PDB file of C-alpha atoms and ligand atoms in Angstrom:
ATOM      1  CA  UNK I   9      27.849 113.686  -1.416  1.00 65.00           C
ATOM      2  CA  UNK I  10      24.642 112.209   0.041  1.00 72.00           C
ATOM      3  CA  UNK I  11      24.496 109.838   2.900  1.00 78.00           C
ATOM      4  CA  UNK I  12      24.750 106.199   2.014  1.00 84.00           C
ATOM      5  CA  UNK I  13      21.576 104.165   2.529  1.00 96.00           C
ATOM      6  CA  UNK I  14      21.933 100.653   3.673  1.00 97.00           C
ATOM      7  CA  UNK I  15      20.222  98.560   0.899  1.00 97.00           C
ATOM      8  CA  UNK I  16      20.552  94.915   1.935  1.00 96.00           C
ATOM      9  CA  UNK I  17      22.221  92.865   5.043  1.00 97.00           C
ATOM     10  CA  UNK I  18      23.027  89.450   4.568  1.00 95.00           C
ATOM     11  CA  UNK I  19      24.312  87.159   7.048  1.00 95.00           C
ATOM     12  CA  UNK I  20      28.059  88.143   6.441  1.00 98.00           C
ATOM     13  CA  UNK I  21      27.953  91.597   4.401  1.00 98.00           C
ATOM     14  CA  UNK I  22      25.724  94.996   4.121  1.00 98.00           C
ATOM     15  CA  UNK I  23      25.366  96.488   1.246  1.00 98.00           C
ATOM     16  CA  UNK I  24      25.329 100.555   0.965  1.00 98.00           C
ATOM     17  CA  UNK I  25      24.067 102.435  -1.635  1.00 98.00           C
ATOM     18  CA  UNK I  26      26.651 105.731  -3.067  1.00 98.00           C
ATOM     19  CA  UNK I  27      26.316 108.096  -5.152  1.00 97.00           C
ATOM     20  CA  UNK I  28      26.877 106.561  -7.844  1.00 97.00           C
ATOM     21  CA  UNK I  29      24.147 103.897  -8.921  1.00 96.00           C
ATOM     22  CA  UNK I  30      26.313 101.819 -10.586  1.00 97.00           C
ATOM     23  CA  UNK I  31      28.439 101.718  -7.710  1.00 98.00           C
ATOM     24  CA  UNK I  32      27.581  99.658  -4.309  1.00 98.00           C
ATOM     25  CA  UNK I  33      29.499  99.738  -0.981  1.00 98.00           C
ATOM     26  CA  UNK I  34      30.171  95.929   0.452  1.00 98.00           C
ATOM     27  CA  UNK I  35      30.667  95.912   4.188  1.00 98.00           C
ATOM     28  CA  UNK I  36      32.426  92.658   5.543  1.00 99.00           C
ATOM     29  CA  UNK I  37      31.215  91.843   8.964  1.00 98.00           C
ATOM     30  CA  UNK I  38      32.380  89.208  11.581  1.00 98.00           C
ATOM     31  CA  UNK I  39      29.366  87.639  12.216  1.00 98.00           C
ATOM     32  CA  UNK I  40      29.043  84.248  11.720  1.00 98.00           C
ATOM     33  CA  UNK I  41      26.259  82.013  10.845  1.00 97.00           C
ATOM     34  CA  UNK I  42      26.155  78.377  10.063  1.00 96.00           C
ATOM     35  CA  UNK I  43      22.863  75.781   8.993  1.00 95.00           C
ATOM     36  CA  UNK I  44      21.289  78.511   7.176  1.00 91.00           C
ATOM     37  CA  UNK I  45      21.493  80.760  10.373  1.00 93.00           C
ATOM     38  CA  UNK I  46      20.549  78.054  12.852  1.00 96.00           C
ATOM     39  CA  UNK I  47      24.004  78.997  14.729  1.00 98.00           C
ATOM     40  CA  UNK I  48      24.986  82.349  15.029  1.00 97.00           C
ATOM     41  CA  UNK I  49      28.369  84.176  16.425  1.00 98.00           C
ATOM     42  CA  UNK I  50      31.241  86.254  15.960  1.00 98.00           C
ATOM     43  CA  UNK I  51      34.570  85.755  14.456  1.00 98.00           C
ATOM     44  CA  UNK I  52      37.218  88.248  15.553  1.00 98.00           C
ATOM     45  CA  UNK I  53      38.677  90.286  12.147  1.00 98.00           C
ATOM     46  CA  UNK I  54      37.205  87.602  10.092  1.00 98.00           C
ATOM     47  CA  UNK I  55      35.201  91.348   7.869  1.00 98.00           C
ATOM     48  CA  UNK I  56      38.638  92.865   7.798  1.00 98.00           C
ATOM     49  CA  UNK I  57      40.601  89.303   6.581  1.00 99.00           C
ATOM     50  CA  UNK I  58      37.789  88.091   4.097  1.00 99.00           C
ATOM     51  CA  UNK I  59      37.610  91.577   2.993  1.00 99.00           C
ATOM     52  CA  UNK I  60      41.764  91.436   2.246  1.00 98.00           C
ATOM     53  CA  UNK I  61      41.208  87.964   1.098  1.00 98.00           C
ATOM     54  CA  UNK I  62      38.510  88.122  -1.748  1.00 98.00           C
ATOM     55  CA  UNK I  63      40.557  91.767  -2.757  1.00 98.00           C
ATOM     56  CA  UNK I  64      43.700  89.718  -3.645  1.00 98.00           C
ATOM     57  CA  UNK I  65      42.002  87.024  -5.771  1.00 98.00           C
ATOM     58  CA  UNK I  66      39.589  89.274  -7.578  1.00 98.00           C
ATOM     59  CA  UNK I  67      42.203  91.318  -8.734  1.00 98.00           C
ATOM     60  CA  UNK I  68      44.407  88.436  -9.403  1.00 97.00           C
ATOM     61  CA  UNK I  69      41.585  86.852 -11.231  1.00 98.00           C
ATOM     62  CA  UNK I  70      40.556  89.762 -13.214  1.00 98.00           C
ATOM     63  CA  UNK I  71      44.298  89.736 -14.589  1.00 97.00           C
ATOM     64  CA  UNK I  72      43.626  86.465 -15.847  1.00 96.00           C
ATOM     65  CA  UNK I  73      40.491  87.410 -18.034  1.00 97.00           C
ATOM     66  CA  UNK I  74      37.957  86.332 -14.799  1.00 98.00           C
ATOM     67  CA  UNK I  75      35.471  89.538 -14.698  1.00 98.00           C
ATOM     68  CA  UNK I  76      34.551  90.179 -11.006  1.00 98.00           C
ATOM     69  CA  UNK I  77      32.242  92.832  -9.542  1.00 98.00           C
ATOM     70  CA  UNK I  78      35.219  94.556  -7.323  1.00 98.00           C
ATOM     71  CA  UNK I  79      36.227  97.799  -8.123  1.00 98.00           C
ATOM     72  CA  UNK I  80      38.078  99.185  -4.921  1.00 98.00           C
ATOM     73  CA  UNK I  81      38.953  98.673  -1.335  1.00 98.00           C
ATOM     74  CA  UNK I  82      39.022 102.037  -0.088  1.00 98.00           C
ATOM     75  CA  UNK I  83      38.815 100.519   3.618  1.00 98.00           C
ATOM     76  CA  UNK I  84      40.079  97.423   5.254  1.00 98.00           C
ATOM     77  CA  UNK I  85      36.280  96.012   5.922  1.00 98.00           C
ATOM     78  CA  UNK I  86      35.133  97.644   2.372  1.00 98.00           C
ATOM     79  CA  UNK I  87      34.979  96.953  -1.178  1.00 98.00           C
ATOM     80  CA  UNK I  88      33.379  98.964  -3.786  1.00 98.00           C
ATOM     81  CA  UNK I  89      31.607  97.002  -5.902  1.00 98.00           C
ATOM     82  CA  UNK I  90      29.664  97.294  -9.705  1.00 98.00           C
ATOM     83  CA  UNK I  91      26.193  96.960  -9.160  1.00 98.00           C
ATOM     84  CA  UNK I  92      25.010  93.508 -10.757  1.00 98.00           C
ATOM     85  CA  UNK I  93      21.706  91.645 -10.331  1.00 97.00           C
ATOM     86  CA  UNK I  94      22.496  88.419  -8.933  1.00 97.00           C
ATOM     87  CA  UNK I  95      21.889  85.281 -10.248  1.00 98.00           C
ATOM     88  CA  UNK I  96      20.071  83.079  -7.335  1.00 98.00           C
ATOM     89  CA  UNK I  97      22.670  80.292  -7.694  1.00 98.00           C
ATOM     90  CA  UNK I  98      25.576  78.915  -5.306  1.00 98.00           C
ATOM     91  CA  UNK I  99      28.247  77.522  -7.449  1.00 99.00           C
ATOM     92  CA  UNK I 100      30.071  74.965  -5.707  1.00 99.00           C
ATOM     93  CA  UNK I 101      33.467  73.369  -7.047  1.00 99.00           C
ATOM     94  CA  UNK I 102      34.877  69.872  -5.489  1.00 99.00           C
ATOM     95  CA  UNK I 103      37.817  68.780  -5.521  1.00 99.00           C
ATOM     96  CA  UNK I 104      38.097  66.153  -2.314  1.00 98.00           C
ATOM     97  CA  UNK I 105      34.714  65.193  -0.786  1.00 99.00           C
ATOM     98  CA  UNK I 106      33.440  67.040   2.021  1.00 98.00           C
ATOM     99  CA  UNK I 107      30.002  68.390   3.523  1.00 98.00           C
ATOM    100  CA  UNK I 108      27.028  68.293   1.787  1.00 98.00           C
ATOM    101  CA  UNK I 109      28.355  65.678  -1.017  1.00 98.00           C
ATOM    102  CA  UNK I 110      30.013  62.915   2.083  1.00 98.00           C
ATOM    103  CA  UNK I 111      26.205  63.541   3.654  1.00 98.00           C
ATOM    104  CA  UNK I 112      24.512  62.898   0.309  1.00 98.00           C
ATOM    105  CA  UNK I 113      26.755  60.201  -1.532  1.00 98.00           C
ATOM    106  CA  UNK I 114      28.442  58.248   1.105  1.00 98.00           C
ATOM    107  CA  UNK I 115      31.882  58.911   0.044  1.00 98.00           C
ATOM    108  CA  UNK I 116      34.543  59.483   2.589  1.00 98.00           C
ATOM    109  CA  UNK I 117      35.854  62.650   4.011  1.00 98.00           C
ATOM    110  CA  UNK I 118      38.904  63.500   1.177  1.00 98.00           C
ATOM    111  CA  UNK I 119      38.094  61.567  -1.274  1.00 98.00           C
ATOM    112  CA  UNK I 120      39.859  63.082  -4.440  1.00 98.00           C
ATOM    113  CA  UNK I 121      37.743  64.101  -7.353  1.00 98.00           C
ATOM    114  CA  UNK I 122      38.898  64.252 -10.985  1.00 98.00           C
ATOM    115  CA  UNK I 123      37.932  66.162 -12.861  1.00 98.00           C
ATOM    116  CA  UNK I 124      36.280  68.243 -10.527  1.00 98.00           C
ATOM    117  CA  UNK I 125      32.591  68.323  -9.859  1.00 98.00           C
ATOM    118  CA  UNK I 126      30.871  71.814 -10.350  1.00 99.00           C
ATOM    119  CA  UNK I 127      27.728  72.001  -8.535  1.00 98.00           C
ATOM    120  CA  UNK I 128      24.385  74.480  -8.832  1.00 98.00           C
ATOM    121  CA  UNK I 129      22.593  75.192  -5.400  1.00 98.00           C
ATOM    122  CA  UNK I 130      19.343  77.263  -5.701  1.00 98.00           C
ATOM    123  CA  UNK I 131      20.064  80.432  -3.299  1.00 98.00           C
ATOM    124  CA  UNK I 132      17.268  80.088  -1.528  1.00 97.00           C
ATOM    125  CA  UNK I 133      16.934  80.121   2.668  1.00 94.00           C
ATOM    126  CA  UNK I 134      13.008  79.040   2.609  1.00 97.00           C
ATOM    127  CA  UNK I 135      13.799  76.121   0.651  1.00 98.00           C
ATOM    128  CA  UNK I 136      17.591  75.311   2.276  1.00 96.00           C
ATOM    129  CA  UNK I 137      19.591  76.057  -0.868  1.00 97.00           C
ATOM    130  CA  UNK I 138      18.648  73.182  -2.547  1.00 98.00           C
ATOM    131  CA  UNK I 139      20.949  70.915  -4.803  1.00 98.00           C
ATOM    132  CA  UNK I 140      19.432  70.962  -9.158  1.00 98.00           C
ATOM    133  CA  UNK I 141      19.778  68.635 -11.174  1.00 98.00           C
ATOM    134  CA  UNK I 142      20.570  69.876 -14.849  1.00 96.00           C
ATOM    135  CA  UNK I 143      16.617  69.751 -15.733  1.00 97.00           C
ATOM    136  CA  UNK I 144      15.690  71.705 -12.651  1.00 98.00           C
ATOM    137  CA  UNK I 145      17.965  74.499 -13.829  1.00 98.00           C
ATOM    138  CA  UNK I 146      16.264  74.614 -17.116  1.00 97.00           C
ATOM    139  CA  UNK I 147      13.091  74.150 -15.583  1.00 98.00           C
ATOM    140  CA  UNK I 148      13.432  77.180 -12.544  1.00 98.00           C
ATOM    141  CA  UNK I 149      15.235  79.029 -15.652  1.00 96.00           C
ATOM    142  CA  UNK I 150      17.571  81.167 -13.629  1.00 96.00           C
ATOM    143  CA  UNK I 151      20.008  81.408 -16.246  1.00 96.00           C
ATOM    144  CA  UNK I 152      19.921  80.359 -19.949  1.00 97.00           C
ATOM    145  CA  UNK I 153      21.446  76.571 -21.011  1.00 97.00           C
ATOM    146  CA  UNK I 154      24.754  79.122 -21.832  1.00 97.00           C
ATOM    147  CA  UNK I 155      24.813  80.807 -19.276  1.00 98.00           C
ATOM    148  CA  UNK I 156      25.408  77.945 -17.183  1.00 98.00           C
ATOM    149  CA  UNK I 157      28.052  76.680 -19.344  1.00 98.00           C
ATOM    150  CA  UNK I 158      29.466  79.815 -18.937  1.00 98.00           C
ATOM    151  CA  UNK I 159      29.021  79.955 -15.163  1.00 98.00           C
ATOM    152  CA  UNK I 160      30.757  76.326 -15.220  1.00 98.00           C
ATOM    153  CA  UNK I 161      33.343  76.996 -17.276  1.00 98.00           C
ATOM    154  CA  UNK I 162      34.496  80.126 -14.834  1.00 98.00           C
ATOM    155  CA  UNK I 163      34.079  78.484 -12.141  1.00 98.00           C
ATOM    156  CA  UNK I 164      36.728  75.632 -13.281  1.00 98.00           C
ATOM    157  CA  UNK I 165      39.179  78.540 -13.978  1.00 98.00           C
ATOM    158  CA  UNK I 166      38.529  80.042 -11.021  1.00 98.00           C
ATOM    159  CA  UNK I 167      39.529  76.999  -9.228  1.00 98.00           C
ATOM    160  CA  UNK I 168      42.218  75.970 -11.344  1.00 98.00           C
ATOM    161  CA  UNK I 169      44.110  79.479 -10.423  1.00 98.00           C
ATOM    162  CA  UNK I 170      43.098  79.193  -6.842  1.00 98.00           C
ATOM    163  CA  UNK I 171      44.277  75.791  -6.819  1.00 98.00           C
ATOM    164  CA  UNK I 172      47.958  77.519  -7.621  1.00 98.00           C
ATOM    165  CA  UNK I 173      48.043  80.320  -5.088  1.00 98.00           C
ATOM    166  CA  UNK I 174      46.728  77.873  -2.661  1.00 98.00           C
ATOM    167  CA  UNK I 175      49.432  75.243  -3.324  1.00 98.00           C
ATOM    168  CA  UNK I 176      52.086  77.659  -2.885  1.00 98.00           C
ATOM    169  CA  UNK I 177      50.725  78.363   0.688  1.00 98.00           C
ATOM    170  CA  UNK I 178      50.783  74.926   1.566  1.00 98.00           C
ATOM    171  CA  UNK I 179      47.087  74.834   1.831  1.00 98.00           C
ATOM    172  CA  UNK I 180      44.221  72.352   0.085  1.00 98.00           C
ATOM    173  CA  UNK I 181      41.707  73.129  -1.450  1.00 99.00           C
ATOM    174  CA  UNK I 182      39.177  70.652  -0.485  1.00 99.00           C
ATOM    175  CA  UNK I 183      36.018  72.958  -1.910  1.00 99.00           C
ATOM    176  CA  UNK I 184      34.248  76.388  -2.263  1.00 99.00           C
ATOM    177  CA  UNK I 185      31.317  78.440  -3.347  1.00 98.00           C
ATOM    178  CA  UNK I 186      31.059  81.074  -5.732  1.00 99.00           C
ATOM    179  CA  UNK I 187      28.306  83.737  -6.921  1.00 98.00           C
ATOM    180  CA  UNK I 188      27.700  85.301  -9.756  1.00 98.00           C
ATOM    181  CA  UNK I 189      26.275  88.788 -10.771  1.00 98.00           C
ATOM    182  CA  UNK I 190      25.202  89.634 -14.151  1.00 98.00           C
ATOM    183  CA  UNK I 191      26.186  93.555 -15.260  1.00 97.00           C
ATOM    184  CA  UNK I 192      23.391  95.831 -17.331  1.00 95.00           C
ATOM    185  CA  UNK I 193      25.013  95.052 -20.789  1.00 96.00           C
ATOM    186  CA  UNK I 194      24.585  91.057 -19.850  1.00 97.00           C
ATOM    187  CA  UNK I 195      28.211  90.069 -18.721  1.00 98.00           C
ATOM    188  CA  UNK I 196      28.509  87.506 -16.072  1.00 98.00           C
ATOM    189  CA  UNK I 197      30.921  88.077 -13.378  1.00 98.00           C
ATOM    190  CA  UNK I 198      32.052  86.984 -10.552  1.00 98.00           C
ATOM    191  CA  UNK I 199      30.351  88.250  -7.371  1.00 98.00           C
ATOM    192  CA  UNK I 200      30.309  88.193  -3.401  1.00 98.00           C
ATOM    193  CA  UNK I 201      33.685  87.250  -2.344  1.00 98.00           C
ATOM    194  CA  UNK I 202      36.157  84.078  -2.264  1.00 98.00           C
ATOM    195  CA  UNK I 203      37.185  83.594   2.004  1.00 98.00           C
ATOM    196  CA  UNK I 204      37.482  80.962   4.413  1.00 98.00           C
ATOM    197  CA  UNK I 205      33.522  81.613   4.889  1.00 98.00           C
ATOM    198  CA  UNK I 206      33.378  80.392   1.794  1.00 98.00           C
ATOM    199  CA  UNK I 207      36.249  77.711   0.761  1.00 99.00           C
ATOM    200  CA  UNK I 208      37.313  74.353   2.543  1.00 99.00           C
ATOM    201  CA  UNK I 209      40.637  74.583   3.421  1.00 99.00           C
ATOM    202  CA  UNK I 210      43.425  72.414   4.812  1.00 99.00           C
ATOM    203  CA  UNK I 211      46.645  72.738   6.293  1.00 98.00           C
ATOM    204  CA  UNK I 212      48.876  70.718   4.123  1.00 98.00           C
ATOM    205  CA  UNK I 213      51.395  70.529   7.073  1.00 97.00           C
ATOM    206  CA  UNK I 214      48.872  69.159   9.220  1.00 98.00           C
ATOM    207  CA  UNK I 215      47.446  65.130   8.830  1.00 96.00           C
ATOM    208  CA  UNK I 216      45.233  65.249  12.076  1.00 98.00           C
ATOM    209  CA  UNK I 217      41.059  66.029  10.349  1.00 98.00           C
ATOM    210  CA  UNK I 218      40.401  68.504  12.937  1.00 98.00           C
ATOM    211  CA  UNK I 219      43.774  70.815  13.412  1.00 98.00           C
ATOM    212  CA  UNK I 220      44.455  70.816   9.558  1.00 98.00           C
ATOM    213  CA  UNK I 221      41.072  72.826   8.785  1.00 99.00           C
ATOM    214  CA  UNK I 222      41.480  76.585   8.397  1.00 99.00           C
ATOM    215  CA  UNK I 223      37.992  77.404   7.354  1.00 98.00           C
ATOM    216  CA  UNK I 224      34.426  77.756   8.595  1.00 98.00           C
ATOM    217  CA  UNK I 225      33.884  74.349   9.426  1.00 98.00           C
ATOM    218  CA  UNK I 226      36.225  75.622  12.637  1.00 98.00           C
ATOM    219  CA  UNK I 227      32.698  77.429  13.823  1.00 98.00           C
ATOM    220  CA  UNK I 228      30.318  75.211  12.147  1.00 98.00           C
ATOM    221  CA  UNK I 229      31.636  72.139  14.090  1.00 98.00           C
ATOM    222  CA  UNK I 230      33.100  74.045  17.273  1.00 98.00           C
ATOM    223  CA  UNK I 231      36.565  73.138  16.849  1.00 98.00           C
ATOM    224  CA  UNK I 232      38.010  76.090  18.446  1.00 98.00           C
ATOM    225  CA  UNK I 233      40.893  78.143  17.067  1.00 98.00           C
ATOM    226  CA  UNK I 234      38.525  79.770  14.788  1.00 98.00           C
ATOM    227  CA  UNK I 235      39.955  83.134  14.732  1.00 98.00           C
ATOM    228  CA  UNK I 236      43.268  81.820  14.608  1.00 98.00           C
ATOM    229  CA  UNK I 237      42.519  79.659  11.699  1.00 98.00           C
ATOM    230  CA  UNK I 238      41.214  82.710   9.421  1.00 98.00           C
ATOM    231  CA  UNK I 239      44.876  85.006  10.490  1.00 98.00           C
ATOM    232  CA  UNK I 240      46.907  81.830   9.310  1.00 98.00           C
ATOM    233  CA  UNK I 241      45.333  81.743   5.889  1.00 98.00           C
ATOM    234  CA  UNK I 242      45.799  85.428   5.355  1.00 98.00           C
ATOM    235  CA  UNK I 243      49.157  85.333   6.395  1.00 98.00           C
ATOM    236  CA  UNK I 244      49.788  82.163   4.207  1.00 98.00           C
ATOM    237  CA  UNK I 245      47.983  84.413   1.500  1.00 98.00           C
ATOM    238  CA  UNK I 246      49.667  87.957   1.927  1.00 97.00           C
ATOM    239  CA  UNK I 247      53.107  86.040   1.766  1.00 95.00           C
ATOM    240  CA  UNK I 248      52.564  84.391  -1.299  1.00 85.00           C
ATOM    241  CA  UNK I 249      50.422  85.966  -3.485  1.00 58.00           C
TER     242      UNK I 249
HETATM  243  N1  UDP Z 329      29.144  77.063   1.150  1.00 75.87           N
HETATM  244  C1  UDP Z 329      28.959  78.418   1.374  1.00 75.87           C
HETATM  245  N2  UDP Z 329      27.713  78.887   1.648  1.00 75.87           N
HETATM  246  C2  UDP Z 329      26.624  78.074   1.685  1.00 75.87           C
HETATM  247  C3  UDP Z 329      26.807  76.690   1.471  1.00 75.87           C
HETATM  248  C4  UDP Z 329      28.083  76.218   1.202  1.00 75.87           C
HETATM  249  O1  UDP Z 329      29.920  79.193   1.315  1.00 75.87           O
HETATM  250  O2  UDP Z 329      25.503  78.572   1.924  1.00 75.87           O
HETATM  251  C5  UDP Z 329      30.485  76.546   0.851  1.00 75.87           C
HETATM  252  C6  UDP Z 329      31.048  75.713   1.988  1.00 75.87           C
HETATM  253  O3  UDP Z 329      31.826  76.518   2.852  1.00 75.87           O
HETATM  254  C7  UDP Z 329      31.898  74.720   1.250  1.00 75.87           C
HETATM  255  C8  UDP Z 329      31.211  74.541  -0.115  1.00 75.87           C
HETATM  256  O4  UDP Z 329      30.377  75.680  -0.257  1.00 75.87           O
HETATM  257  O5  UDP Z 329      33.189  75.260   1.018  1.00 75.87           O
HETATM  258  C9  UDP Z 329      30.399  73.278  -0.222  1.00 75.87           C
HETATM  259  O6  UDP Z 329      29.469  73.228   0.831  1.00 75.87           O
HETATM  260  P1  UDP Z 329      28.536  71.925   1.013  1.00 75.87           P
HETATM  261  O7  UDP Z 329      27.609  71.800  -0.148  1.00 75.87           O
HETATM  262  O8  UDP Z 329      29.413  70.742   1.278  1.00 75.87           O
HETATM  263  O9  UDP Z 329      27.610  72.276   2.229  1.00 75.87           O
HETATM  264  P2  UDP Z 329      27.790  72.201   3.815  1.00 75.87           P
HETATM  265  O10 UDP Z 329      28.561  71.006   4.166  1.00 75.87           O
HETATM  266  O11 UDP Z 329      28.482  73.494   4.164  1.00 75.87           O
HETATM  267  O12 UDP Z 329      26.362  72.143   4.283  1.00 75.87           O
END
């Protein structure tokens, strides 16, 4: 067995090479980082809980016909992984307004959206992840016209089954972002992972704006409770799905 060799670290995961090059080693970490790394920190457990997290809905997804890079979780902060080559683009489904879209549009905090609104960032720090518009996608040509139907399409199933495991734990789901890998033989699936890093989530039990949020906005706006906030939506998750 040789060694693995650390390929790549990200803000939230490193990725290690194995033996076999097909195969790639995700490690979750709990540092956090917030305005494209402006704020930095630590969340207690928050490797070992996205790590558990994004396990349960890949495979859940994958029953469903959703292909997703995971493999294994051989270790509580580890996921084996198929090697893809990433597709620089940050899918982002809405279903209530929040964030970037409340900065950009004016529309209040929670304001529902139907049907939902799928999104393409460019995954880029330099340029701040930009927002594209439909021609700039054909234009930077990061994935063909259908591909991105495809990559839209997904994307709306992922959130349509997330929507139901969510629901049963009494938790909304306001928004998230979602990544994409492409395989050697061309497939598209789903890569990264699917946490409170990466989702809006509220406390349905909870009316006040600041103690019904269970995700990163927690660190991102100091709210405190941010450890706290991760355990309760892995509990609410283990128990239901
Ligand atoms: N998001 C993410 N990584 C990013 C940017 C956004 O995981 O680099 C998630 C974020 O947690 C939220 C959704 O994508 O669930 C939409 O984020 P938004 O565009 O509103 O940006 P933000 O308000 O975080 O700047």
């Amino acid at each position: 067995m040789s060694q693995p060799r650390k390929l790549y670290e990200g803000k939230a995961k490193i990725l290690y090479s194995t033996d076999d090059p097909e195969i790639l080693l995700s490690e979750f970490k709990d540092d956090a980082t917030a305005f494209n790394a402006a704020k930095r920190g630590q969340i207690a457990r928050k490797g070992e809980i996205n790590c558990t997290i994004s396990t349960r809905l890949f495979q859940q997804l994958e029953t469903l016909g959703v292909p997703t890079h995971w493999i294994e979780t051989p270790q509580p902060t580890q996921m084996r992984v198929k090697r893809v080559q990433i597709i620089p683009l940050e899918v982002v489904v809405r279903n209530l307004a929040a964030g970037s879209l409340c900065r950009q549009t004016g529309l209040s905090l929670g304001t529902p959206i139907t049907p939902p609104l799928v999104e393409f960032f460019y995954k880029n720090d330099e340029l701040g992840d930009p927002l594209l518009t439909d021609d700039r996608l054909r234009l930077l040509n990061l994935a063909t016209p259908e591909e991105i139907e495809q990559l839209r399409e997904m994307a709306l199933t992922i959130n349509a089954h997330l929507q139901t495991v969510l629901t049963r734990c009494q938790i909304t789901l306001v928004d998230f972002k979602l990544e994409f890998g492409k395989l050697a033989d061309g497939t598209l699936v789903l890569a990264d992972e699917i946490s409170p890093d990466t989702c809006r989530l509220w406390d349905c039990l909870e009316d006040d704006p600041q103690r019904r949020v269970l995700d990163k906005d927690r660190f991102r706006q100091d709210l405190g409770h941010v450890e706290d906030a991760y355990e309760q939506v892995l509990t609410r998750i283990l128990e239901q799905v």
